[in-house]
Amino acid sequence: MTENSAIRLTDIQKHFGAKAVLTGVSFDIAPGTIVGYIGPNGAGKSTTVKIILGLLQQDSGTVEINGQLIDPEAADYKRHIGYVPEGADLFNALTAREYLQLIGQLYGMDPDVAGNKAEQLARIVGLEAAYDQRLRSYSKGMRQLVLIIASLIHNPDILFWDEPLNGLDANSVLVIEEILQELRDRGKTIFYSSHIMDVVQKLSDRIILLNGGQVVADGSFKEISQAADVNLQELFNTMTGFAEHGEKARAFVDVVTGGDADA
């Protein structure tokens, strides 16, 4: 058990009807850690995060943030959290300036302070020219940068980022990777979910692999790979029992081409 835990889950159980989604998930995360939370689709990753955020209620088990049991009805603990959901909708009629100022106010910030801070952050990541344009005109990558700024504007202790690099160009990816590491070095805790295994392997101090609603691996990449000469994608495939990717690819292309290897 970690003293002064940033996030602690103890025996979390969650069912949707007869389907068991989480079956005893427990982990304890120290402040100043980047955690890669990975697993196949349907493993329960998003359910876990929604329970921590108070968007879903677990059937049993406990969630603690910064050493305190959370009350899903209370808003105070959520001020310590920043969240980038996958595929979030933005208020398209607003400009980036208006949207980020609104988010800052929702977190209790002074409107002018929120506005000035958001404008500085937007300038740093290259959104300055489009800052007063409606969000409906933004590309996917630009929208993602707005979501990332929104998750950080109130200086949270803990970040939950779900596929945060979606739509970003190569230069922006490098900047965001450096931002994550800088935040970690300043004591922030980052709970990061992605299907891009090389990025998870590169950034994570600790990797938690969920499969079938249970934690099946937890540790640094070196620890969970047991120093074997594999990458995280290969380890992921092994631990989740997925070894048919080549066969599925060939079968798919056979249907596309009518089975003609020269098509």
PDB file of C-alpha atoms in Angstrom:
ATOM      1  CA  MET A   1       0.000   0.000   0.000  1.00  0.00           C
ATOM      2  CA  THR A   2       1.294   3.460  -0.944  1.00  0.00           C
ATOM      3  CA  GLU A   3       1.379   6.139   1.744  1.00  0.00           C
ATOM      4  CA  ASN A   4      -0.305   9.354   0.557  1.00  0.00           C
ATOM      5  CA  SER A   5      -1.840   7.673  -2.474  1.00  0.00           C
ATOM      6  CA  ALA A   6      -3.090   9.819  -5.329  1.00  0.00           C
ATOM      7  CA  ILE A   7      -5.541   7.125  -6.474  1.00  0.00           C
ATOM      8  CA  ARG A   8      -6.517   3.982  -4.584  1.00  0.00           C
ATOM      9  CA  LEU A   9      -9.116   1.476  -5.749  1.00  0.00           C
ATOM     10  CA  THR A  10     -10.025  -1.448  -3.507  1.00  0.00           C
ATOM     11  CA  ASP A  11     -11.945  -4.451  -4.848  1.00  0.00           C
ATOM     12  CA  ILE A  12     -14.120  -2.523  -7.312  1.00  0.00           C
ATOM     13  CA  GLN A  13     -17.004  -4.590  -8.683  1.00  0.00           C
ATOM     14  CA  LYS A  14     -19.344  -3.444 -11.427  1.00  0.00           C
ATOM     15  CA  HIS A  15     -22.081  -5.264 -13.339  1.00  0.00           C
ATOM     16  CA  PHE A  16     -24.353  -4.088 -16.117  1.00  0.00           C
ATOM     17  CA  GLY A  17     -27.306  -6.435 -15.792  1.00  0.00           C
ATOM     18  CA  ALA A  18     -25.928  -9.968 -15.806  1.00  0.00           C
ATOM     19  CA  LYS A  19     -22.634  -8.889 -17.365  1.00  0.00           C
ATOM     20  CA  ALA A  20     -19.685  -8.559 -14.985  1.00  0.00           C
ATOM     21  CA  VAL A  21     -17.534  -5.652 -16.223  1.00  0.00           C
ATOM     22  CA  LEU A  22     -15.171  -5.200 -13.264  1.00  0.00           C
ATOM     23  CA  THR A  23     -14.523  -8.117 -10.921  1.00  0.00           C
ATOM     24  CA  GLY A  24     -12.355  -6.979  -8.054  1.00  0.00           C
ATOM     25  CA  VAL A  25     -10.119  -4.254  -9.504  1.00  0.00           C
ATOM     26  CA  SER A  26      -7.586  -2.914  -7.008  1.00  0.00           C
ATOM     27  CA  PHE A  27      -4.550  -0.677  -7.416  1.00  0.00           C
ATOM     28  CA  ASP A  28      -2.723   2.017  -5.489  1.00  0.00           C
ATOM     29  CA  ILE A  29      -0.964   4.848  -7.341  1.00  0.00           C
ATOM     30  CA  ALA A  30       1.581   7.208  -5.811  1.00  0.00           C
ATOM     31  CA  PRO A  31       1.665  10.905  -6.702  1.00  0.00           C
ATOM     32  CA  GLY A  32       4.038  11.853  -9.504  1.00  0.00           C
ATOM     33  CA  THR A  33       3.470   8.717 -11.577  1.00  0.00           C
ATOM     34  CA  ILE A  34       2.485   8.217 -15.212  1.00  0.00           C
ATOM     35  CA  VAL A  35       0.289   5.119 -15.376  1.00  0.00           C
ATOM     36  CA  GLY A  36      -0.575   3.487 -18.694  1.00  0.00           C
ATOM     37  CA  TYR A  37      -3.974   1.840 -18.246  1.00  0.00           C
ATOM     38  CA  ILE A  38      -4.442  -0.577 -21.123  1.00  0.00           C
ATOM     39  CA  GLY A  39      -6.597  -3.481 -22.198  1.00  0.00           C
ATOM     40  CA  PRO A  40      -8.698  -4.722 -25.104  1.00  0.00           C
ATOM     41  CA  ASN A  41     -12.010  -3.084 -25.965  1.00  0.00           C
ATOM     42  CA  GLY A  42     -14.616  -4.098 -23.403  1.00  0.00           C
ATOM     43  CA  ALA A  43     -12.046  -4.866 -20.698  1.00  0.00           C
ATOM     44  CA  GLY A  44     -13.523  -2.228 -18.368  1.00  0.00           C
ATOM     45  CA  LYS A  45     -11.057   0.660 -18.748  1.00  0.00           C
ATOM     46  CA  SER A  46     -13.637   3.379 -19.404  1.00  0.00           C
ATOM     47  CA  THR A  47     -15.892   1.972 -16.688  1.00  0.00           C
ATOM     48  CA  THR A  48     -13.041   2.232 -14.191  1.00  0.00           C
ATOM     49  CA  VAL A  49     -12.376   5.869 -15.055  1.00  0.00           C
ATOM     50  CA  LYS A  50     -16.080   6.790 -14.939  1.00  0.00           C
ATOM     51  CA  ILE A  51     -16.338   5.269 -11.465  1.00  0.00           C
ATOM     52  CA  ILE A  52     -13.313   7.260 -10.265  1.00  0.00           C
ATOM     53  CA  LEU A  53     -14.816  10.430 -11.745  1.00  0.00           C
ATOM     54  CA  GLY A  54     -18.169   9.776 -10.072  1.00  0.00           C
ATOM     55  CA  LEU A  55     -19.967   9.353 -13.397  1.00  0.00           C
ATOM     56  CA  LEU A  56     -20.857   5.750 -12.528  1.00  0.00           C
ATOM     57  CA  GLN A  57     -21.475   4.100  -9.168  1.00  0.00           C
ATOM     58  CA  GLN A  58     -19.655   0.853  -8.438  1.00  0.00           C
ATOM     59  CA  ASP A  59     -21.603  -2.113  -7.037  1.00  0.00           C
ATOM     60  CA  SER A  60     -19.032  -2.576  -4.277  1.00  0.00           C
ATOM     61  CA  GLY A  61     -15.507  -1.554  -3.326  1.00  0.00           C
ATOM     62  CA  THR A  62     -14.011   1.843  -2.538  1.00  0.00           C
ATOM     63  CA  VAL A  63     -12.314   4.698  -4.397  1.00  0.00           C
ATOM     64  CA  GLU A  64      -9.975   7.157  -2.705  1.00  0.00           C
ATOM     65  CA  ILE A  65      -8.508  10.326  -4.206  1.00  0.00           C
ATOM     66  CA  ASN A  66      -5.612  11.941  -2.338  1.00  0.00           C
ATOM     67  CA  GLY A  67      -6.301   9.688   0.633  1.00  0.00           C
ATOM     68  CA  GLN A  68     -10.016  10.518   0.926  1.00  0.00           C
ATOM     69  CA  LEU A  69     -12.963   8.277   0.120  1.00  0.00           C
ATOM     70  CA  ILE A  70     -14.875   9.949  -2.687  1.00  0.00           C
ATOM     71  CA  ASP A  71     -18.481  10.977  -2.596  1.00  0.00           C
ATOM     72  CA  PRO A  72     -19.763  10.852  -6.199  1.00  0.00           C
ATOM     73  CA  GLU A  73     -22.316  13.538  -5.323  1.00  0.00           C
ATOM     74  CA  ALA A  74     -19.642  15.949  -4.074  1.00  0.00           C
ATOM     75  CA  ALA A  75     -17.889  18.323  -6.471  1.00  0.00           C
ATOM     76  CA  ASP A  76     -14.900  19.303  -4.357  1.00  0.00           C
ATOM     77  CA  TYR A  77     -12.646  16.329  -5.152  1.00  0.00           C
ATOM     78  CA  LYS A  78     -13.317  16.800  -8.871  1.00  0.00           C
ATOM     79  CA  ARG A  79     -11.519  20.156  -8.717  1.00  0.00           C
ATOM     80  CA  HIS A  80      -8.313  18.152  -8.245  1.00  0.00           C
ATOM     81  CA  ILE A  81      -8.911  16.178 -11.458  1.00  0.00           C
ATOM     82  CA  GLY A  82      -8.442  16.963 -15.145  1.00  0.00           C
ATOM     83  CA  TYR A  83     -10.153  14.759 -17.733  1.00  0.00           C
ATOM     84  CA  VAL A  84      -9.725  14.277 -21.477  1.00  0.00           C
ATOM     85  CA  PRO A  85     -12.408  11.824 -22.606  1.00  0.00           C
ATOM     86  CA  GLU A  86     -12.156   9.975 -25.893  1.00  0.00           C
ATOM     87  CA  GLY A  87     -14.284  11.541 -28.618  1.00  0.00           C
ATOM     88  CA  ALA A  88     -15.720  14.315 -26.449  1.00  0.00           C
ATOM     89  CA  ASP A  89     -18.210  16.758 -27.910  1.00  0.00           C
ATOM     90  CA  LEU A  90     -17.399  20.447 -27.699  1.00  0.00           C
ATOM     91  CA  PHE A  91     -19.773  23.400 -27.777  1.00  0.00           C
ATOM     92  CA  ASN A  92     -19.323  24.074 -31.473  1.00  0.00           C
ATOM     93  CA  ALA A  93     -21.012  27.473 -31.397  1.00  0.00           C
ATOM     94  CA  LEU A  94     -18.367  28.809 -28.995  1.00  0.00           C
ATOM     95  CA  THR A  95     -14.906  30.020 -29.859  1.00  0.00           C
ATOM     96  CA  ALA A  96     -11.935  28.378 -28.172  1.00  0.00           C
ATOM     97  CA  ARG A  97     -11.580  31.521 -26.042  1.00  0.00           C
ATOM     98  CA  GLU A  98     -15.202  31.335 -24.884  1.00  0.00           C
ATOM     99  CA  TYR A  99     -15.108  27.590 -24.274  1.00  0.00           C
ATOM    100  CA  LEU A 100     -11.910  27.591 -22.210  1.00  0.00           C
ATOM    101  CA  GLN A 101     -12.995  30.606 -20.175  1.00  0.00           C
ATOM    102  CA  LEU A 102     -16.268  28.781 -19.430  1.00  0.00           C
ATOM    103  CA  ILE A 103     -14.415  25.642 -18.327  1.00  0.00           C
ATOM    104  CA  GLY A 104     -12.203  27.702 -16.045  1.00  0.00           C
ATOM    105  CA  GLN A 105     -15.258  29.297 -14.426  1.00  0.00           C
ATOM    106  CA  LEU A 106     -16.846  25.873 -13.911  1.00  0.00           C
ATOM    107  CA  TYR A 107     -13.751  24.977 -11.900  1.00  0.00           C
ATOM    108  CA  GLY A 108     -14.199  28.113  -9.782  1.00  0.00           C
ATOM    109  CA  MET A 109     -11.576  30.276 -11.471  1.00  0.00           C
ATOM    110  CA  ASP A 110     -11.912  34.023 -11.921  1.00  0.00           C
ATOM    111  CA  PRO A 111     -13.033  34.642 -15.533  1.00  0.00           C
ATOM    112  CA  ASP A 112     -10.140  36.986 -16.329  1.00  0.00           C
ATOM    113  CA  VAL A 113      -7.568  34.626 -14.785  1.00  0.00           C
ATOM    114  CA  ALA A 114      -9.016  31.685 -16.705  1.00  0.00           C
ATOM    115  CA  GLY A 115      -9.096  33.680 -19.938  1.00  0.00           C
ATOM    116  CA  ASN A 116      -5.512  34.886 -19.659  1.00  0.00           C
ATOM    117  CA  LYS A 117      -4.183  31.462 -18.743  1.00  0.00           C
ATOM    118  CA  ALA A 118      -6.086  29.737 -21.553  1.00  0.00           C
ATOM    119  CA  GLU A 119      -4.828  32.250 -24.108  1.00  0.00           C
ATOM    120  CA  GLN A 120      -1.224  31.684 -23.039  1.00  0.00           C
ATOM    121  CA  LEU A 121      -1.622  27.910 -23.280  1.00  0.00           C
ATOM    122  CA  ALA A 122      -3.308  28.146 -26.689  1.00  0.00           C
ATOM    123  CA  ARG A 123      -0.465  30.306 -27.996  1.00  0.00           C
ATOM    124  CA  ILE A 124       2.154  27.795 -26.833  1.00  0.00           C
ATOM    125  CA  VAL A 125       0.499  24.868 -28.676  1.00  0.00           C
ATOM    126  CA  GLY A 126      -0.097  26.832 -31.875  1.00  0.00           C
ATOM    127  CA  LEU A 127      -3.804  27.693 -31.628  1.00  0.00           C
ATOM    128  CA  GLU A 128      -3.326  31.464 -31.495  1.00  0.00           C
ATOM    129  CA  ALA A 129      -4.419  32.177 -35.087  1.00  0.00           C
ATOM    130  CA  ALA A 130      -7.688  30.274 -34.662  1.00  0.00           C
ATOM    131  CA  TYR A 131      -8.335  31.167 -31.042  1.00  0.00           C
ATOM    132  CA  ASP A 132     -11.356  33.359 -31.766  1.00  0.00           C
ATOM    133  CA  GLN A 133     -12.846  31.076 -34.416  1.00  0.00           C
ATOM    134  CA  ARG A 134     -15.843  28.830 -33.701  1.00  0.00           C
ATOM    135  CA  LEU A 135     -14.936  25.334 -32.594  1.00  0.00           C
ATOM    136  CA  ARG A 136     -17.036  23.903 -35.428  1.00  0.00           C
ATOM    137  CA  SER A 137     -14.284  25.063 -37.800  1.00  0.00           C
ATOM    138  CA  TYR A 138     -11.520  23.247 -35.918  1.00  0.00           C
ATOM    139  CA  SER A 139      -9.803  20.107 -37.171  1.00  0.00           C
ATOM    140  CA  LYS A 140      -9.781  16.997 -34.989  1.00  0.00           C
ATOM    141  CA  GLY A 141      -6.262  17.728 -33.807  1.00  0.00           C
ATOM    142  CA  MET A 142      -7.085  21.329 -32.925  1.00  0.00           C
ATOM    143  CA  ARG A 143     -10.137  20.199 -30.969  1.00  0.00           C
ATOM    144  CA  GLN A 144      -7.975  17.712 -29.105  1.00  0.00           C
ATOM    145  CA  LEU A 145      -5.569  20.471 -28.086  1.00  0.00           C
ATOM    146  CA  VAL A 146      -8.509  22.488 -26.750  1.00  0.00           C
ATOM    147  CA  LEU A 147      -9.611  19.486 -24.662  1.00  0.00           C
ATOM    148  CA  ILE A 148      -6.088  19.053 -23.309  1.00  0.00           C
ATOM    149  CA  ILE A 149      -5.930  22.731 -22.302  1.00  0.00           C
ATOM    150  CA  ALA A 150      -9.383  22.433 -20.696  1.00  0.00           C
ATOM    151  CA  SER A 151      -8.179  19.489 -18.586  1.00  0.00           C
ATOM    152  CA  LEU A 152      -5.199  21.480 -17.287  1.00  0.00           C
ATOM    153  CA  ILE A 153      -6.462  25.040 -16.927  1.00  0.00           C
ATOM    154  CA  HIS A 154      -7.296  24.658 -13.207  1.00  0.00           C
ATOM    155  CA  ASN A 155      -3.910  23.063 -12.378  1.00  0.00           C
ATOM    156  CA  PRO A 156      -5.253  19.677 -11.207  1.00  0.00           C
ATOM    157  CA  ASP A 157      -3.280  17.135  -9.174  1.00  0.00           C
ATOM    158  CA  ILE A 158      -4.484  14.141 -11.194  1.00  0.00           C
ATOM    159  CA  LEU A 159      -5.092  13.757 -14.924  1.00  0.00           C
ATOM    160  CA  PHE A 160      -7.226  11.147 -16.617  1.00  0.00           C
ATOM    161  CA  TRP A 161      -6.447  11.192 -20.333  1.00  0.00           C
ATOM    162  CA  ASP A 162      -8.216   8.753 -22.674  1.00  0.00           C
ATOM    163  CA  GLU A 163      -6.541   8.525 -26.113  1.00  0.00           C
ATOM    164  CA  PRO A 164      -5.208  12.093 -25.769  1.00  0.00           C
ATOM    165  CA  LEU A 165      -3.090  11.956 -28.940  1.00  0.00           C
ATOM    166  CA  ASN A 166      -6.046  11.324 -31.263  1.00  0.00           C
ATOM    167  CA  GLY A 167      -5.783  13.513 -34.344  1.00  0.00           C
ATOM    168  CA  LEU A 168      -2.573  15.282 -33.336  1.00  0.00           C
ATOM    169  CA  ASP A 169       0.205  15.817 -35.855  1.00  0.00           C
ATOM    170  CA  ALA A 170       3.707  14.518 -35.178  1.00  0.00           C
ATOM    171  CA  ASN A 171       5.007  17.806 -33.775  1.00  0.00           C
ATOM    172  CA  SER A 172       2.054  18.177 -31.402  1.00  0.00           C
ATOM    173  CA  VAL A 173       2.504  14.584 -30.209  1.00  0.00           C
ATOM    174  CA  LEU A 174       6.099  15.359 -29.243  1.00  0.00           C
ATOM    175  CA  VAL A 175       5.012  18.478 -27.346  1.00  0.00           C
ATOM    176  CA  ILE A 176       2.250  16.628 -25.463  1.00  0.00           C
ATOM    177  CA  GLU A 177       4.604  13.786 -24.562  1.00  0.00           C
ATOM    178  CA  GLU A 178       7.034  16.316 -23.097  1.00  0.00           C
ATOM    179  CA  ILE A 179       4.189  18.075 -21.271  1.00  0.00           C
ATOM    180  CA  LEU A 180       3.174  14.781 -19.644  1.00  0.00           C
ATOM    181  CA  GLN A 181       6.695  14.106 -18.453  1.00  0.00           C
ATOM    182  CA  GLU A 182       7.116  17.674 -17.179  1.00  0.00           C
ATOM    183  CA  LEU A 183       3.836  17.408 -15.261  1.00  0.00           C
ATOM    184  CA  ARG A 184       4.972  14.111 -13.744  1.00  0.00           C
ATOM    185  CA  ASP A 185       8.268  15.667 -12.718  1.00  0.00           C
ATOM    186  CA  ARG A 186       6.321  18.410 -10.914  1.00  0.00           C
ATOM    187  CA  GLY A 187       4.348  15.881  -8.878  1.00  0.00           C
ATOM    188  CA  LYS A 188       1.238  15.419 -11.018  1.00  0.00           C
ATOM    189  CA  THR A 189      -0.307  11.977 -11.419  1.00  0.00           C
ATOM    190  CA  ILE A 190      -1.301  10.944 -14.941  1.00  0.00           C
ATOM    191  CA  PHE A 191      -3.667   8.045 -15.611  1.00  0.00           C
ATOM    192  CA  TYR A 192      -3.296   7.491 -19.328  1.00  0.00           C
ATOM    193  CA  SER A 193      -5.275   5.139 -21.553  1.00  0.00           C
ATOM    194  CA  SER A 194      -4.289   4.485 -25.166  1.00  0.00           C
ATOM    195  CA  HIS A 195      -4.167   1.804 -27.829  1.00  0.00           C
ATOM    196  CA  ILE A 196      -0.860   3.192 -29.130  1.00  0.00           C
ATOM    197  CA  MET A 197       1.368   0.726 -27.335  1.00  0.00           C
ATOM    198  CA  ASP A 198       4.724   2.242 -28.237  1.00  0.00           C
ATOM    199  CA  VAL A 199       3.662   5.564 -26.685  1.00  0.00           C
ATOM    200  CA  VAL A 200       2.398   3.829 -23.518  1.00  0.00           C
ATOM    201  CA  GLN A 201       5.653   1.874 -23.269  1.00  0.00           C
ATOM    202  CA  LYS A 202       7.717   5.023 -23.794  1.00  0.00           C
ATOM    203  CA  LEU A 203       5.894   7.285 -21.326  1.00  0.00           C
ATOM    204  CA  SER A 204       4.655   5.065 -18.516  1.00  0.00           C
ATOM    205  CA  ASP A 205       6.397   4.616 -15.195  1.00  0.00           C
ATOM    206  CA  ARG A 206       3.872   1.888 -14.504  1.00  0.00           C
ATOM    207  CA  ILE A 207       1.553  -0.144 -16.710  1.00  0.00           C
ATOM    208  CA  ILE A 208      -1.724  -1.685 -15.542  1.00  0.00           C
ATOM    209  CA  LEU A 209      -3.211  -4.223 -17.951  1.00  0.00           C
ATOM    210  CA  LEU A 210      -6.895  -4.997 -17.589  1.00  0.00           C
ATOM    211  CA  ASN A 211      -8.459  -8.036 -19.212  1.00  0.00           C
ATOM    212  CA  GLY A 212     -11.883  -9.518 -18.559  1.00  0.00           C
ATOM    213  CA  GLY A 213     -12.567  -7.011 -15.802  1.00  0.00           C
ATOM    214  CA  GLN A 214      -9.456  -7.955 -13.813  1.00  0.00           C
ATOM    215  CA  VAL A 215      -5.927  -6.610 -13.447  1.00  0.00           C
ATOM    216  CA  VAL A 216      -3.690  -9.209 -15.105  1.00  0.00           C
ATOM    217  CA  ALA A 217      -0.407  -7.253 -14.994  1.00  0.00           C
ATOM    218  CA  ASP A 218       0.807  -4.308 -12.943  1.00  0.00           C
ATOM    219  CA  GLY A 219       4.298  -2.842 -12.849  1.00  0.00           C
ATOM    220  CA  SER A 220       6.957  -1.149 -14.918  1.00  0.00           C
ATOM    221  CA  PHE A 221       7.385  -2.470 -18.451  1.00  0.00           C
ATOM    222  CA  LYS A 222      10.582  -4.203 -17.375  1.00  0.00           C
ATOM    223  CA  GLU A 223       8.780  -5.875 -14.471  1.00  0.00           C
ATOM    224  CA  ILE A 224       5.760  -7.101 -16.398  1.00  0.00           C
ATOM    225  CA  SER A 225       7.830  -8.271 -19.385  1.00  0.00           C
ATOM    226  CA  GLN A 226      10.270  -9.994 -16.985  1.00  0.00           C
ATOM    227  CA  ALA A 227      13.068  -8.564 -19.135  1.00  0.00           C
ATOM    228  CA  ALA A 228      11.962 -10.663 -22.121  1.00  0.00           C
ATOM    229  CA  ASP A 229      12.945  -9.347 -25.553  1.00  0.00           C
ATOM    230  CA  VAL A 230       9.427  -8.200 -26.513  1.00  0.00           C
ATOM    231  CA  ASN A 231       7.680  -4.879 -26.973  1.00  0.00           C
ATOM    232  CA  LEU A 232       4.485  -3.871 -25.183  1.00  0.00           C
ATOM    233  CA  GLN A 233       2.280  -4.741 -28.156  1.00  0.00           C
ATOM    234  CA  GLU A 234       3.625  -8.307 -28.209  1.00  0.00           C
ATOM    235  CA  LEU A 235       3.216  -8.585 -24.452  1.00  0.00           C
ATOM    236  CA  PHE A 236      -0.323  -7.192 -24.704  1.00  0.00           C
ATOM    237  CA  ASN A 237      -1.227  -9.788 -27.333  1.00  0.00           C
ATOM    238  CA  THR A 238       0.184 -12.600 -25.214  1.00  0.00           C
ATOM    239  CA  MET A 239      -1.522 -11.550 -21.987  1.00  0.00           C
ATOM    240  CA  THR A 240      -4.910 -10.960 -23.603  1.00  0.00           C
ATOM    241  CA  GLY A 241      -4.748 -14.174 -25.613  1.00  0.00           C
ATOM    242  CA  PHE A 242      -4.845 -12.466 -28.994  1.00  0.00           C
ATOM    243  CA  ALA A 243      -2.669 -14.328 -31.463  1.00  0.00           C
ATOM    244  CA  GLU A 244      -4.833 -14.400 -34.589  1.00  0.00           C
ATOM    245  CA  HIS A 245      -4.055 -10.948 -36.003  1.00  0.00           C
ATOM    246  CA  GLY A 246      -2.165 -12.346 -38.998  1.00  0.00           C
ATOM    247  CA  GLU A 247      -4.880 -14.863 -39.799  1.00  0.00           C
ATOM    248  CA  LYS A 248      -7.607 -12.243 -39.462  1.00  0.00           C
ATOM    249  CA  ALA A 249      -5.712  -9.849 -41.748  1.00  0.00           C
ATOM    250  CA  ARG A 250      -5.260 -12.501 -44.434  1.00  0.00           C
ATOM    251  CA  ALA A 251      -8.915 -13.580 -44.208  1.00  0.00           C
ATOM    252  CA  PHE A 252     -10.063  -9.963 -44.456  1.00  0.00           C
ATOM    253  CA  VAL A 253      -7.923  -9.245 -47.514  1.00  0.00           C
ATOM    254  CA  ASP A 254      -8.994 -12.536 -49.097  1.00  0.00           C
ATOM    255  CA  VAL A 255     -12.595 -11.326 -48.950  1.00  0.00           C
ATOM    256  CA  VAL A 256     -11.633  -7.897 -50.298  1.00  0.00           C
ATOM    257  CA  THR A 257      -9.683  -9.350 -53.215  1.00  0.00           C
ATOM    258  CA  GLY A 258     -11.684 -12.495 -53.784  1.00  0.00           C
ATOM    259  CA  GLY A 259      -8.820 -14.640 -52.546  1.00  0.00           C
ATOM    260  CA  ASP A 260      -6.478 -13.595 -55.361  1.00  0.00           C
ATOM    261  CA  ALA A 261      -2.989 -12.976 -53.945  1.00  0.00           C
ATOM    262  CA  ASP A 262      -2.090 -10.969 -57.070  1.00  0.00           C
ATOM    263  CA  ALA A 263      -5.185  -8.734 -56.953  1.00  0.00           C
TER     264      ALA A 263
END
